[in-house]
Coordinates of C-alpha atoms and ligand atoms in Angstrom, one line a residue:
X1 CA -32.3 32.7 29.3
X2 CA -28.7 31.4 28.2
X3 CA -25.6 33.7 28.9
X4 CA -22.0 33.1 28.3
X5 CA -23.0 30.2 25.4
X6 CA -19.8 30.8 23.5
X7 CA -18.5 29.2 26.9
X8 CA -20.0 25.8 25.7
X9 CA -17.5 24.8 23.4
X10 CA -15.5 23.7 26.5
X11 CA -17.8 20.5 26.5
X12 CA -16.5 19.2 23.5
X13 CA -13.2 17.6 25.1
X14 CA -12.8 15.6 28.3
X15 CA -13.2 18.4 31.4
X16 CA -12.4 18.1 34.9
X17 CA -16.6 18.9 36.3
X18 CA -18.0 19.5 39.7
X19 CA -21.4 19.7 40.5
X20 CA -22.9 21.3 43.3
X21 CA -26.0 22.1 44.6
X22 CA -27.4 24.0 47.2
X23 CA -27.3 22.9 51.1
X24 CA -29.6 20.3 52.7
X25 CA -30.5 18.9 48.9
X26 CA -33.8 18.4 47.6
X27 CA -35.4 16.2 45.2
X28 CA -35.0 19.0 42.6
X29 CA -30.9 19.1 43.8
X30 CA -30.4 15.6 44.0
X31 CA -31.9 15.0 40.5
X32 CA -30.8 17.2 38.4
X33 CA -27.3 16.8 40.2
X34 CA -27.6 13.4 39.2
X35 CA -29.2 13.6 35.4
X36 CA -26.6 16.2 34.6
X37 CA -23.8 13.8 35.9
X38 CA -24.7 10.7 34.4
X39 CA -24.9 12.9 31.1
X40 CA -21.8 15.0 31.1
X41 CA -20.1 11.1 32.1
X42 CA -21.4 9.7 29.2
X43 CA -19.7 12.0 27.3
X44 CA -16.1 11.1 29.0
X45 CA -15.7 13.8 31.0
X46 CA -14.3 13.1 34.7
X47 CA -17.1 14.5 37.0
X48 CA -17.6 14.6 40.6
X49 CA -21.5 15.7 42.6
X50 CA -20.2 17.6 46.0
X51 CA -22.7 18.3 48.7
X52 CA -22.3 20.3 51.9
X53 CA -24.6 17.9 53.5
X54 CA -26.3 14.9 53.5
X55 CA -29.7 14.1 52.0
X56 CA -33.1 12.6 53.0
X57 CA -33.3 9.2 52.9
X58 CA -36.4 9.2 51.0
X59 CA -33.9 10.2 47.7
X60 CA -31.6 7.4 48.9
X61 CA -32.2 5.4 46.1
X62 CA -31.7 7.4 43.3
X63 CA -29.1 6.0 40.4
X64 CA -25.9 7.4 41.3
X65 CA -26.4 8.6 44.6
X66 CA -23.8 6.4 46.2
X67 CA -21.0 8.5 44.0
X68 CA -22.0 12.2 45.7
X69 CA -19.3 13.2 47.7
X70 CA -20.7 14.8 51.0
X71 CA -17.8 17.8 51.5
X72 CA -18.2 17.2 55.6
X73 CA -16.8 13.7 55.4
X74 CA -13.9 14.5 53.2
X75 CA -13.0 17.8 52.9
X76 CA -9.3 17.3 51.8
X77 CA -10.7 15.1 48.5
X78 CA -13.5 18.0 47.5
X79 CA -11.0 20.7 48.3
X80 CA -8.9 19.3 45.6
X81 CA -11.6 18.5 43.2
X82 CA -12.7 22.2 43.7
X83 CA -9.1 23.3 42.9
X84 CA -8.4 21.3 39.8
X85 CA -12.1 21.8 37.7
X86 CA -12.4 23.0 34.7
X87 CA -16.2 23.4 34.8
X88 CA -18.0 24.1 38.4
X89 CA -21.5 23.1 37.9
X90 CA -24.7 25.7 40.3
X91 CA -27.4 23.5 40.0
X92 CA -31.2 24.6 41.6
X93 CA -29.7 28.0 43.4
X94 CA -28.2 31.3 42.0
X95 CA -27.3 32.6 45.0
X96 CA -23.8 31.5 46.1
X97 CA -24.7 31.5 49.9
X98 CA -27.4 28.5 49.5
X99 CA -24.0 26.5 49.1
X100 CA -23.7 27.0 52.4
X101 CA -20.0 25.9 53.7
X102 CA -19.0 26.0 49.9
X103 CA -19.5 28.9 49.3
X104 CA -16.2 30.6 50.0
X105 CA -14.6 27.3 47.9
X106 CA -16.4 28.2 44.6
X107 CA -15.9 31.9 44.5
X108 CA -12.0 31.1 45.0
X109 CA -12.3 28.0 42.3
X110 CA -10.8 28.7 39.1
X111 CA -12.7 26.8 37.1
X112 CA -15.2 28.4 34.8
X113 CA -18.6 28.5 37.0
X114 CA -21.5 27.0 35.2
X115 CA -25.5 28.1 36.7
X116 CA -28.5 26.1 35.9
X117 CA -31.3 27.6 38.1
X118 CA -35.3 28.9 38.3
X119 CA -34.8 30.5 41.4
X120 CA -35.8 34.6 41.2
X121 CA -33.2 37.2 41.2
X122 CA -29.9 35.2 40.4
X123 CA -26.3 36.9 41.9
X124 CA -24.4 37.5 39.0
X125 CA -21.2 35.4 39.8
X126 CA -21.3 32.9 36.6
X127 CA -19.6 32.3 33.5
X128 CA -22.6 30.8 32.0
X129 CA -25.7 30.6 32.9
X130 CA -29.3 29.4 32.3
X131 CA -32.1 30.5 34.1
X132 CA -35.7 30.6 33.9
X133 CA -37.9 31.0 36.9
X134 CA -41.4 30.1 35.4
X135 CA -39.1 26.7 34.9
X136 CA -41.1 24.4 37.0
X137 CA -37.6 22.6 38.7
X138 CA -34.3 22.8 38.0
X139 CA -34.4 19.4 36.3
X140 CA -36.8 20.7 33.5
X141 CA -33.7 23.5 32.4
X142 CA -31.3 20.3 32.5
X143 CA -33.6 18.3 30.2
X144 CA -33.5 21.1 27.9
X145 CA -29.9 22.5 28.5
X146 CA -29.2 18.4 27.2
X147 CA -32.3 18.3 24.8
X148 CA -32.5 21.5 23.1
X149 CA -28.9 23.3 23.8
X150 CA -27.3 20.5 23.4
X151 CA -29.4 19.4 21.2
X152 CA -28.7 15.6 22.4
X153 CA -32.1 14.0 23.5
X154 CA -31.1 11.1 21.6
X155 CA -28.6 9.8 25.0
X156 CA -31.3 10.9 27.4
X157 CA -30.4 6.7 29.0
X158 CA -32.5 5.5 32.3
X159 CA -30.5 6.7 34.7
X160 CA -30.5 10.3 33.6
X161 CA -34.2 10.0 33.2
X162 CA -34.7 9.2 36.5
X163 CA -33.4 11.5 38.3
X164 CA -34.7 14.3 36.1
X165 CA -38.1 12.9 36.6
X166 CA -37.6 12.7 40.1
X167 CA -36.1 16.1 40.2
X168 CA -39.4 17.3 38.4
X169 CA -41.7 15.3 40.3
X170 CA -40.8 16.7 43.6
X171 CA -40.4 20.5 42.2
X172 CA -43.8 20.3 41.1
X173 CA -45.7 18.3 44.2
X174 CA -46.2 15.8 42.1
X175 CA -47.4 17.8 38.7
X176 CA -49.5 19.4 41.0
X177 CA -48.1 22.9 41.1
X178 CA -48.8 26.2 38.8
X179 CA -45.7 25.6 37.1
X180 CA -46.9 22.6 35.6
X181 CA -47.7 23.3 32.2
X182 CA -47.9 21.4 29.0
X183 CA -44.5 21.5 28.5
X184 CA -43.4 19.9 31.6
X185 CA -45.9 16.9 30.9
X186 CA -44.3 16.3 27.3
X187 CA -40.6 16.9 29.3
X188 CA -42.2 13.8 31.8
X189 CA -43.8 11.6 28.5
X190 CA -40.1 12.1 27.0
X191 CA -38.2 10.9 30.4
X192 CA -41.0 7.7 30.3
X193 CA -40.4 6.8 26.8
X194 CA -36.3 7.6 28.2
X195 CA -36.8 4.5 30.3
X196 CA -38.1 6.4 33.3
X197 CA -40.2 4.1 35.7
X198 CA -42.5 6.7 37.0
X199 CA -44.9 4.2 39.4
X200 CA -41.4 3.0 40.6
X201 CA -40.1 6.5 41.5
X202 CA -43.4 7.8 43.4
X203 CA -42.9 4.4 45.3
X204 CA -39.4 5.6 46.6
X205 CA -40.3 9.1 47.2
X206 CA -43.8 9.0 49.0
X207 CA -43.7 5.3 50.1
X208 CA -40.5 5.6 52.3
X209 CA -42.0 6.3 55.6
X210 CA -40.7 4.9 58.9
X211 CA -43.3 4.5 61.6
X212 CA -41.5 7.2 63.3
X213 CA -41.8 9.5 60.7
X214 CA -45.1 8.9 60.4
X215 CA -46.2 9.3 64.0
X216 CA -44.2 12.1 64.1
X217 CA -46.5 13.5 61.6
X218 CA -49.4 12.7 63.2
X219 CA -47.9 14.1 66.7
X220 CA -47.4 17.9 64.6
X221 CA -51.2 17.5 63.5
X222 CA -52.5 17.4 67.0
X223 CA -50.0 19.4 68.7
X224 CA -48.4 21.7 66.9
X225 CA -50.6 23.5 64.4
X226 CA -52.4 26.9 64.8
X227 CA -54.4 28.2 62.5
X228 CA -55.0 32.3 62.2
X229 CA -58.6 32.7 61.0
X230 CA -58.5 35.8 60.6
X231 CA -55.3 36.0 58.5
X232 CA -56.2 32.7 56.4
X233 CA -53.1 31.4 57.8
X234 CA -52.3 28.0 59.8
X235 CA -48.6 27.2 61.1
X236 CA -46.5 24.5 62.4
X237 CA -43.7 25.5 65.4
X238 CA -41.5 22.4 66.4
X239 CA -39.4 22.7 69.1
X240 CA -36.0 21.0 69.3
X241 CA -37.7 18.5 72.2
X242 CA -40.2 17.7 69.3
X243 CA -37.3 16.2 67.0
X244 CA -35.4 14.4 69.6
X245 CA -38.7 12.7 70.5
X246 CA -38.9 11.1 67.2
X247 CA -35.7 11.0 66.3
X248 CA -36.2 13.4 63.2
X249 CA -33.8 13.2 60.9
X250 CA -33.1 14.8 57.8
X251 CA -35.8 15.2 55.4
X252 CA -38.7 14.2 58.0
X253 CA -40.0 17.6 58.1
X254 CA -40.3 17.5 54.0
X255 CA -43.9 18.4 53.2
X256 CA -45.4 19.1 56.7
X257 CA -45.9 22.6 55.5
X258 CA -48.3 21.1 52.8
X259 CA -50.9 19.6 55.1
X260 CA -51.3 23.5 56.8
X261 CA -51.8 24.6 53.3
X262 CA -54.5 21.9 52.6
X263 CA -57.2 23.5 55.4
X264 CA -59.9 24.9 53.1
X265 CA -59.7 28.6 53.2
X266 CA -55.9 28.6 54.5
X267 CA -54.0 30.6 51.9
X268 CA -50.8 31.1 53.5
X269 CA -48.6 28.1 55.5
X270 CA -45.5 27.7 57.5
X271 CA -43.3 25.3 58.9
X272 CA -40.8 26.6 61.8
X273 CA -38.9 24.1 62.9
X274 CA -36.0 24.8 66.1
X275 CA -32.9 23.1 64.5
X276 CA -30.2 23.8 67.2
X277 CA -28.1 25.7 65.4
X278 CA -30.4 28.2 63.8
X279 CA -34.6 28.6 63.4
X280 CA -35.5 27.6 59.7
X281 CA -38.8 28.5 58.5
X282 CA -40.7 27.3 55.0
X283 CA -43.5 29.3 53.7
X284 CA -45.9 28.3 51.4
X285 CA -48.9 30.2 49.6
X286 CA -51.5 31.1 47.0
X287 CA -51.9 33.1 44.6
X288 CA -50.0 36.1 44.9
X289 CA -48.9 36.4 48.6
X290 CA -45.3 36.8 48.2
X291 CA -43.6 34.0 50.1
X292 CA -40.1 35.2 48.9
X293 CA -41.0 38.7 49.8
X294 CA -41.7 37.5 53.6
X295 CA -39.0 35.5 53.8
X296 CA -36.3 38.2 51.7
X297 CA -37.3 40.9 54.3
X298 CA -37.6 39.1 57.5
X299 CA -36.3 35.7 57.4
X300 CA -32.8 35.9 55.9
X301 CA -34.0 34.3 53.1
X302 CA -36.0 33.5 49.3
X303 CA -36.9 31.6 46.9
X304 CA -40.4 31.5 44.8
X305 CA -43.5 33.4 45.1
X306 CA -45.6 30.6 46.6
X307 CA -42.4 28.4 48.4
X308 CA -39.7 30.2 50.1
X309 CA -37.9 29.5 53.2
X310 CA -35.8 31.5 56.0
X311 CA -34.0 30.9 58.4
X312 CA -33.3 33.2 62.3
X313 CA -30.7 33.2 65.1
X314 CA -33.7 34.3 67.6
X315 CA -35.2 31.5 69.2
X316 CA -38.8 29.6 68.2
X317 CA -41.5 31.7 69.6
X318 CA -39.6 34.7 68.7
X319 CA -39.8 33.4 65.3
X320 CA -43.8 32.4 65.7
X321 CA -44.5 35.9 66.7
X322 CA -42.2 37.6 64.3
X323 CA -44.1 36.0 61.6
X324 CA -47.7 36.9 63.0
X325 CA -46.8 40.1 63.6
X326 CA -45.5 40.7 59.3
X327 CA -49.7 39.4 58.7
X328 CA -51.3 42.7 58.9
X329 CA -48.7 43.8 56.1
X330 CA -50.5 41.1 53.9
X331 CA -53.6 41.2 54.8
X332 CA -55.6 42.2 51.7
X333 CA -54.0 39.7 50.0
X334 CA -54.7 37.0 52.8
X335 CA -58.1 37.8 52.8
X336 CA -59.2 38.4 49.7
Ligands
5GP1 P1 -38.1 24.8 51.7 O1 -39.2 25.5 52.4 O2 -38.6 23.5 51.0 O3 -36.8 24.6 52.5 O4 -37.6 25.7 50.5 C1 -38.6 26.2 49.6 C2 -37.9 27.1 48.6 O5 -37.3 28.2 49.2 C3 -36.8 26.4 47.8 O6 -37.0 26.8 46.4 C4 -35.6 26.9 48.4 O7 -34.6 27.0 47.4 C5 -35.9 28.3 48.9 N1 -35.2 28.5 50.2 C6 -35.3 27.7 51.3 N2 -34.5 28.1 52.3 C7 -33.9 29.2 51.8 C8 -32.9 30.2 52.4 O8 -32.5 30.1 53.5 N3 -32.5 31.2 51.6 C9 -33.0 31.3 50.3 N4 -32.6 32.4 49.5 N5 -33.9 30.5 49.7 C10 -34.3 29.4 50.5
MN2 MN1 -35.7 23.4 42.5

């Protein structure tokens, strides 16, 4: 769904643009950050990608990633690029809180405040907006905000292509998901034929281990799962001595939750990690066990029906048990 389209006439001179995306980016947020920007500078205008964190290093390699301005590091810059936009970019969340300490920045921003999002139930805060949340990733809607809205497939270059396909790559684990239908393969064939390098891209993203990392893993799979037979349910709890142990750093936890979902049988899975500052907790399922139910009405939090996350102020095994004690709410659907 487009809203606000008679806004997009404001693309066709130079604009002051500032892309954000939501907290603690993604693959999704880092790519489609990234495709949008490398379009919208193609076409002159004077664009900035702000972040109100850093990123995993296993998207550290993406085409333009050495241009995103992390707001932490330099506040005073961002805060001016904030004040002076014409266009504020919302890429991959619709809720203005997922910005996290930007939040309060773009509501005051003047600029006009642009969404591109497929997360459910969108906050109503934007001058434009495109959403669709059977979209498989964020990426997809900026492929088609630039193919079909645009109607500009034509300067779909390398670079752009890269990070969109990396974008939907990740979104999708790996063209794995439900949401990847027919569509999103010819989207993928046209971001090949784009330039592209797909066996290249997998190689960054799922070949980027450190031994750490990777014995880290291994230390959660022995230690720190338990599985709930009788809820179909398996979870991970890491404690804050866990991290320091490996030396966890951002984006080691990325798909842990996955291997929880992979026990045959196991239709629910979470990941609740003790981050110091707060709990967060990732939930993933199948079928139609409402993740972003779970996590809306007890974890402070959203997303999609099989992937949400959360987060809590209580500490870990207040968390664990919280969670275990929401399963006899969904049993029928666990067990069924
Ligand atoms: P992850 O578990 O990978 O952090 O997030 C899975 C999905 O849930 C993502 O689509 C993400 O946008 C959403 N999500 C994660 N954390 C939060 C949160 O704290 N609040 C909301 N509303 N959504 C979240
Ligand atoms: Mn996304």
């Amino acid at each position: 769904m487009l809203k606000g389209e008679k806004n997009l006439q404001l693309l066709d001179h130079p604009r002051r643009i500032v892309i954000t995306t939501h907290h603690k980016p993604d693959g999704d947020a880092l790519g489609s950050s990234l495709g949008l920007y490398h379009w919208l500078k193609k076409h002159g205008h004077d664009v900035e990608v702000v972040v109100s964190s850093d990123f995993p290093t296993f998207l550290d390699w993406m085409p333009g990633r050495e241009d995103v301005l992390i707001y932490p590091q330099q506040p005073e810059k961002c805060q001016t690029l904030f004040e002076r936009a014409d266009i504020l970019f919302c890429l991959d969340y619709s809720a203005l809180s997922r910005a996290n300490i930007l939040e309060e920045i773009i509501a005051q921003a003047n600029g006009q405040k642009w969404m591109i999002d497929h997360h459910l139930d969108p906050e109503d805060f934007a001058d434009l907006s495109y959403w669709d949340a059977k979209a498989a990733a964020t990426a997809q809607l900026v492929y088609t905000f630039i193919a079909d809205i645009m109607q500009d497939a034509g300067s779909i270059n390398a670079d752009i292509a890269t990070c969109l396909y990396a974008g939907i790559m990740t979104d999708t684990g790996s063209f794995r998901f439900r949401s990847t239908t027919s569509a999103v393969h010819h989207i993928i064939a046209s971001l090949i034929d784009a330039g592209a390098r797909n066996w290249e891209i997998h190689e960054h993203v799922y070949n980027s281990s450190t031994e750490k990392r990777l014995k880290f893993l291994g230390y959660c799979l022995l230690n720190c799962l338990e599985v709930i037979p009788d809820y179909n349910t398996a979870l991970f709890a890491i404690s804050k001595e866990d991290l320091a142990q490996f030396e966890v750093t951002t984006g080691d936890t990325e798909g842990l939750v996955n291997y929880a979902l992979s026990i045959k049988g196991i239709r629910l899975a979470a990941l609740i990690v003790d981050r110091t500052e707060l709990i967060k907790l990732s939930l993933r399922s199948i079928g139609e066990i409402p993740c972003n139910e779970i996590c809306k009405k007890y974890f402070n939090g959203g997303g999609h029906l099989n992937a949400s996350g959360g987060s809590s102020s209580e500490d870990l095994s207040t968390v664990v048990n919280k969670l275990k004690s929401v399963l006899p709410e969904y049993k029928e659907l666990l067990t069924k």
